[in-house]
């Protein structure tokens, strides 16, 4: 069987791997920011994991960059409708940070927060097991500032609003605390395959 070879319909809405209600943005990468792009240099950037962990800590840019590199190659899906196929991000697996701070058994949820004040909430399970990254490279180059550089959270299996740009930290909680879009009616989990766009979907 040879059903996918030669398939080049980049604008198709029937492309395999396209979640329901999404379209293929092709080479475009729209910028979606609720805030102005901050003037954030690597020297200003830090990443902290706190809340229900045994050993809360923060990493500077150099400390984070010294951790084992991990890459994502795959697709991303924005709740406004666009998806991008086969993107490449480089950074560190979030598991590596969690291994250091050691989540407490009671931790079930997380609130990710940006240096700009943006927040988004996620079930802790969506951040573990090789599903989430702190990413600072796109396509082998430094992540552009408007896309969250120096570094952003990357949780590609969920709608892209969960991937907080200019990530500053993650607080582990034993309950759900709504982030920016979730407090404005968006879904708590945001699984594109189940079209969890809005609260109650
Ligand atoms: N700090 C911050 N992170 C954010 C957002 C934002 O407004 N601020 N928007 C989210 C949404 S809705 C999407 S679709 C993606 C957009 O990322 P991009 O601008 O790199 O495409 O970032 C997410 N992360
Ligand atoms: Mo989005």
CSV table of C-alpha atoms and ligand atoms in Angstrom, one decimal:
chain,number,residue,atom,x,y,z
A,1,UNK,CA,0.0,0.0,0.0
A,2,UNK,CA,1.2,3.4,-0.9
A,3,UNK,CA,-1.3,5.9,0.3
A,4,UNK,CA,0.7,8.8,1.7
A,5,UNK,CA,3.8,8.9,-0.6
A,6,UNK,CA,3.6,11.7,-3.0
A,7,UNK,CA,1.0,13.5,-0.9
A,8,UNK,CA,1.9,17.2,-1.2
A,9,UNK,CA,-1.4,18.9,-0.5
A,10,UNK,CA,0.0,21.5,1.9
A,11,UNK,CA,-3.2,23.5,2.1
A,12,UNK,CA,-5.4,20.4,2.3
A,13,UNK,CA,-7.8,20.1,5.2
A,14,UNK,CA,-7.7,16.4,4.9
A,15,UNK,CA,-4.1,15.9,5.5
A,16,UNK,CA,-3.3,12.9,7.7
A,17,UNK,CA,-2.2,14.1,11.1
A,18,UNK,CA,-4.4,17.2,11.0
A,19,UNK,CA,-6.7,17.3,14.0
A,20,UNK,CA,-10.4,18.0,13.5
A,21,UNK,CA,-11.2,21.6,12.5
A,22,UNK,CA,-7.6,22.6,11.8
A,23,UNK,CA,-5.9,23.7,8.5
A,24,UNK,CA,-2.3,23.4,7.4
A,25,UNK,CA,-0.5,26.7,7.7
A,26,UNK,CA,2.3,25.5,5.5
A,27,UNK,CA,5.4,27.6,5.9
A,28,UNK,CA,3.6,30.4,7.8
A,29,UNK,CA,4.1,30.7,11.5
A,30,UNK,CA,1.6,33.3,12.9
A,31,UNK,CA,2.6,35.2,16.0
A,32,UNK,CA,-0.1,35.2,18.7
A,33,UNK,CA,0.7,37.2,21.7
A,34,UNK,CA,-1.6,38.8,24.3
A,35,UNK,CA,1.3,41.0,25.4
A,36,UNK,CA,4.0,43.1,23.8
A,37,UNK,CA,7.2,41.1,23.0
A,38,UNK,CA,9.4,41.6,26.0
A,39,UNK,CA,13.0,42.8,25.8
A,40,UNK,CA,14.3,39.7,27.4
A,41,UNK,CA,18.0,38.7,27.0
A,42,UNK,CA,19.4,35.3,28.0
A,43,UNK,CA,21.1,37.1,30.9
A,44,UNK,CA,17.6,38.3,32.2
A,45,UNK,CA,16.0,34.9,31.6
A,46,UNK,CA,15.6,32.3,34.3
A,47,UNK,CA,13.4,29.3,34.8
A,48,UNK,CA,12.0,28.2,38.2
A,49,UNK,CA,10.1,25.1,39.3
A,50,UNK,CA,8.3,25.6,42.7
A,51,UNK,CA,5.1,24.7,44.5
A,52,UNK,CA,4.6,21.1,45.5
A,53,UNK,CA,8.2,19.9,45.0
A,54,UNK,CA,10.9,18.6,47.4
A,55,UNK,CA,13.5,21.0,46.3
A,56,UNK,CA,12.3,24.2,44.5
A,57,UNK,CA,15.0,25.8,42.4
A,58,UNK,CA,15.7,28.2,39.6
A,59,UNK,CA,18.1,27.8,36.6
A,60,UNK,CA,19.9,30.6,34.9
A,61,UNK,CA,20.3,30.6,31.1
A,62,UNK,CA,23.8,29.0,31.4
A,63,UNK,CA,22.6,26.4,33.9
A,64,UNK,CA,19.6,25.4,31.8
A,65,UNK,CA,21.7,25.3,28.7
A,66,UNK,CA,24.1,22.9,30.4
A,67,UNK,CA,21.4,20.3,30.8
A,68,UNK,CA,21.1,17.4,28.4
A,69,UNK,CA,19.8,18.5,25.0
A,70,UNK,CA,16.5,17.2,23.8
A,71,UNK,CA,14.7,17.9,20.5
A,72,UNK,CA,11.1,17.8,19.2
A,73,UNK,CA,10.3,17.2,15.6
A,74,UNK,CA,6.6,17.1,14.9
A,75,UNK,CA,3.5,19.2,14.6
A,76,UNK,CA,1.9,22.1,16.5
A,77,UNK,CA,-1.7,23.1,16.6
A,78,UNK,CA,-3.2,26.5,17.5
A,79,UNK,CA,-6.8,26.8,18.7
A,80,UNK,CA,-7.4,29.6,16.2
A,81,UNK,CA,-7.2,26.9,13.5
A,82,UNK,CA,-3.7,26.7,12.1
A,83,UNK,CA,-1.4,23.7,12.4
A,84,UNK,CA,2.2,23.4,11.4
A,85,UNK,CA,3.7,20.1,10.3
A,86,UNK,CA,7.2,18.8,10.9
A,87,UNK,CA,8.6,21.7,13.0
A,88,UNK,CA,11.9,21.3,14.8
A,89,UNK,CA,12.5,22.7,18.3
A,90,UNK,CA,15.6,22.2,20.5
A,91,UNK,CA,15.9,22.6,24.2
A,92,UNK,CA,15.7,20.4,27.3
A,93,UNK,CA,13.0,18.0,28.3
A,94,UNK,CA,10.9,19.2,31.2
A,95,UNK,CA,11.5,15.8,32.8
A,96,UNK,CA,15.1,16.8,33.4
A,97,UNK,CA,14.0,19.8,35.5
A,98,UNK,CA,11.4,17.8,37.3
A,99,UNK,CA,13.9,15.1,38.2
A,100,UNK,CA,15.9,17.7,40.0
A,101,UNK,CA,13.1,19.3,42.0
A,102,UNK,CA,11.2,16.0,42.6
A,103,UNK,CA,7.5,16.6,42.5
A,104,UNK,CA,5.6,15.7,45.7
A,105,UNK,CA,3.1,12.8,45.5
A,106,UNK,CA,0.2,15.3,46.0
A,107,UNK,CA,1.1,17.4,42.8
A,108,UNK,CA,-1.5,16.9,40.1
A,109,UNK,CA,-1.6,20.2,38.2
A,110,UNK,CA,0.7,22.9,37.1
A,111,UNK,CA,0.5,26.6,36.4
A,112,UNK,CA,3.1,27.8,34.0
A,113,UNK,CA,4.0,31.5,34.1
A,114,UNK,CA,5.9,33.8,31.8
A,115,UNK,CA,8.3,36.7,32.4
A,116,UNK,CA,5.5,38.8,31.0
A,117,UNK,CA,2.8,37.6,33.4
A,118,UNK,CA,1.0,35.3,31.0
A,119,UNK,CA,-0.1,32.1,32.6
A,120,UNK,CA,-1.5,28.7,31.5
A,121,UNK,CA,-2.6,25.7,33.5
A,122,UNK,CA,-1.9,22.0,32.7
A,123,UNK,CA,-2.4,18.6,34.3
A,124,UNK,CA,1.0,17.5,35.5
A,125,UNK,CA,0.7,14.3,33.4
A,126,UNK,CA,0.9,16.5,30.3
A,127,UNK,CA,4.3,17.8,31.3
A,128,UNK,CA,6.0,14.5,32.1
A,129,UNK,CA,7.0,11.5,30.1
A,130,UNK,CA,8.8,13.2,27.3
A,131,UNK,CA,5.9,15.3,26.2
A,132,UNK,CA,7.1,18.8,27.2
A,133,UNK,CA,10.2,20.9,26.7
A,134,UNK,CA,11.8,24.2,27.5
A,135,UNK,CA,12.8,25.2,24.0
A,136,UNK,CA,15.3,27.8,22.8
A,137,UNK,CA,15.9,26.7,19.2
A,138,UNK,CA,13.7,26.6,16.2
A,139,UNK,CA,14.9,25.0,13.0
A,140,UNK,CA,18.5,24.9,14.4
A,141,UNK,CA,18.5,28.7,15.2
A,142,UNK,CA,17.8,30.7,18.3
A,143,UNK,CA,14.1,30.9,19.0
A,144,UNK,CA,12.9,34.4,17.7
A,145,UNK,CA,11.8,36.8,20.4
A,146,UNK,CA,8.3,37.1,19.0
A,147,UNK,CA,7.9,33.3,19.3
A,148,UNK,CA,9.0,33.3,22.9
A,149,UNK,CA,12.8,33.6,22.8
A,150,UNK,CA,15.1,33.3,24.7
A,151,UNK,CA,13.0,30.3,25.7
A,152,UNK,CA,9.4,29.0,25.8
A,153,UNK,CA,7.5,26.1,27.1
A,154,UNK,CA,6.7,23.6,24.4
A,155,UNK,CA,3.8,21.1,24.9
A,156,UNK,CA,3.1,20.2,21.3
A,157,UNK,CA,0.4,17.5,21.9
A,158,UNK,CA,-1.9,20.2,23.3
A,159,UNK,CA,-3.2,23.4,21.7
A,160,UNK,CA,-0.4,25.8,21.4
A,161,UNK,CA,-1.7,28.3,24.0
A,162,UNK,CA,-0.4,25.9,26.6
A,163,UNK,CA,3.1,26.5,25.2
A,164,UNK,CA,3.9,29.7,27.2
A,165,UNK,CA,6.3,32.0,25.5
A,166,UNK,CA,9.1,33.7,27.6
A,167,UNK,CA,8.6,31.0,30.2
A,168,UNK,CA,9.7,32.0,33.7
A,169,UNK,CA,8.5,29.0,35.7
A,170,UNK,CA,6.1,26.3,36.7
A,171,UNK,CA,4.3,26.0,40.0
A,172,UNK,CA,3.1,22.5,40.9
A,173,UNK,CA,-0.3,22.3,42.7
A,174,UNK,CA,-2.7,19.8,44.1
A,175,UNK,CA,-5.6,21.4,42.3
A,176,UNK,CA,-6.4,23.2,39.1
A,177,UNK,CA,-5.7,27.0,39.0
A,178,UNK,CA,-6.8,28.7,35.8
A,179,UNK,CA,-4.4,30.5,33.6
A,180,UNK,CA,-5.0,33.5,31.3
A,181,UNK,CA,-7.0,31.8,28.4
A,182,UNK,CA,-8.5,29.2,30.7
A,183,UNK,CA,-10.0,32.0,32.8
A,184,UNK,CA,-11.4,33.5,29.6
A,185,UNK,CA,-13.4,30.4,28.6
A,186,UNK,CA,-10.8,28.1,27.1
A,187,UNK,CA,-10.5,24.5,27.9
A,188,UNK,CA,-8.5,23.2,30.9
A,189,UNK,CA,-6.7,20.6,28.9
A,190,UNK,CA,-6.8,21.6,25.3
A,191,UNK,CA,-6.4,18.3,23.5
A,192,UNK,CA,-6.6,19.1,19.7
A,193,UNK,CA,-7.6,15.5,18.8
A,194,UNK,CA,-10.7,15.9,21.0
A,195,UNK,CA,-11.3,19.5,19.9
A,196,UNK,CA,-11.1,20.7,23.5
A,197,UNK,CA,-11.1,24.4,22.5
A,198,UNK,CA,-13.5,25.9,25.0
A,199,UNK,CA,-14.5,25.1,28.6
A,200,UNK,CA,-17.1,22.2,28.4
A,201,UNK,CA,-15.9,20.9,25.0
B,1,LIG,N1,3.6,34.5,27.0
B,1,LIG,C1,2.7,34.1,26.1
B,1,LIG,N2,2.7,32.9,25.6
B,1,LIG,C2,1.8,32.5,24.7
B,1,LIG,C3,0.8,33.3,24.2
B,1,LIG,C4,0.8,34.6,24.7
B,1,LIG,O1,-0.1,35.4,24.3
B,1,LIG,N3,1.7,35.0,25.6
B,1,LIG,N4,-0.1,32.9,23.3
B,1,LIG,C5,-0.3,31.4,23.2
B,1,LIG,C6,-1.0,31.1,22.0
B,1,LIG,S1,-2.7,31.3,21.9
B,1,LIG,C7,-0.4,30.5,20.9
B,1,LIG,S2,-1.2,29.8,19.6
B,1,LIG,C8,1.1,30.4,20.9
B,1,LIG,C9,1.6,31.2,19.7
B,1,LIG,O2,2.9,31.0,19.6
B,1,LIG,P1,3.6,31.7,18.4
B,1,LIG,O3,3.3,33.2,18.5
B,1,LIG,O4,5.1,31.4,18.5
B,1,LIG,O5,3.0,31.2,17.2
B,1,LIG,O6,1.7,30.9,22.1
B,1,LIG,C10,1.0,30.7,23.2
B,1,LIG,N5,1.9,31.2,24.3
B,2,LIG,MO1,-3.4,30.0,20.0
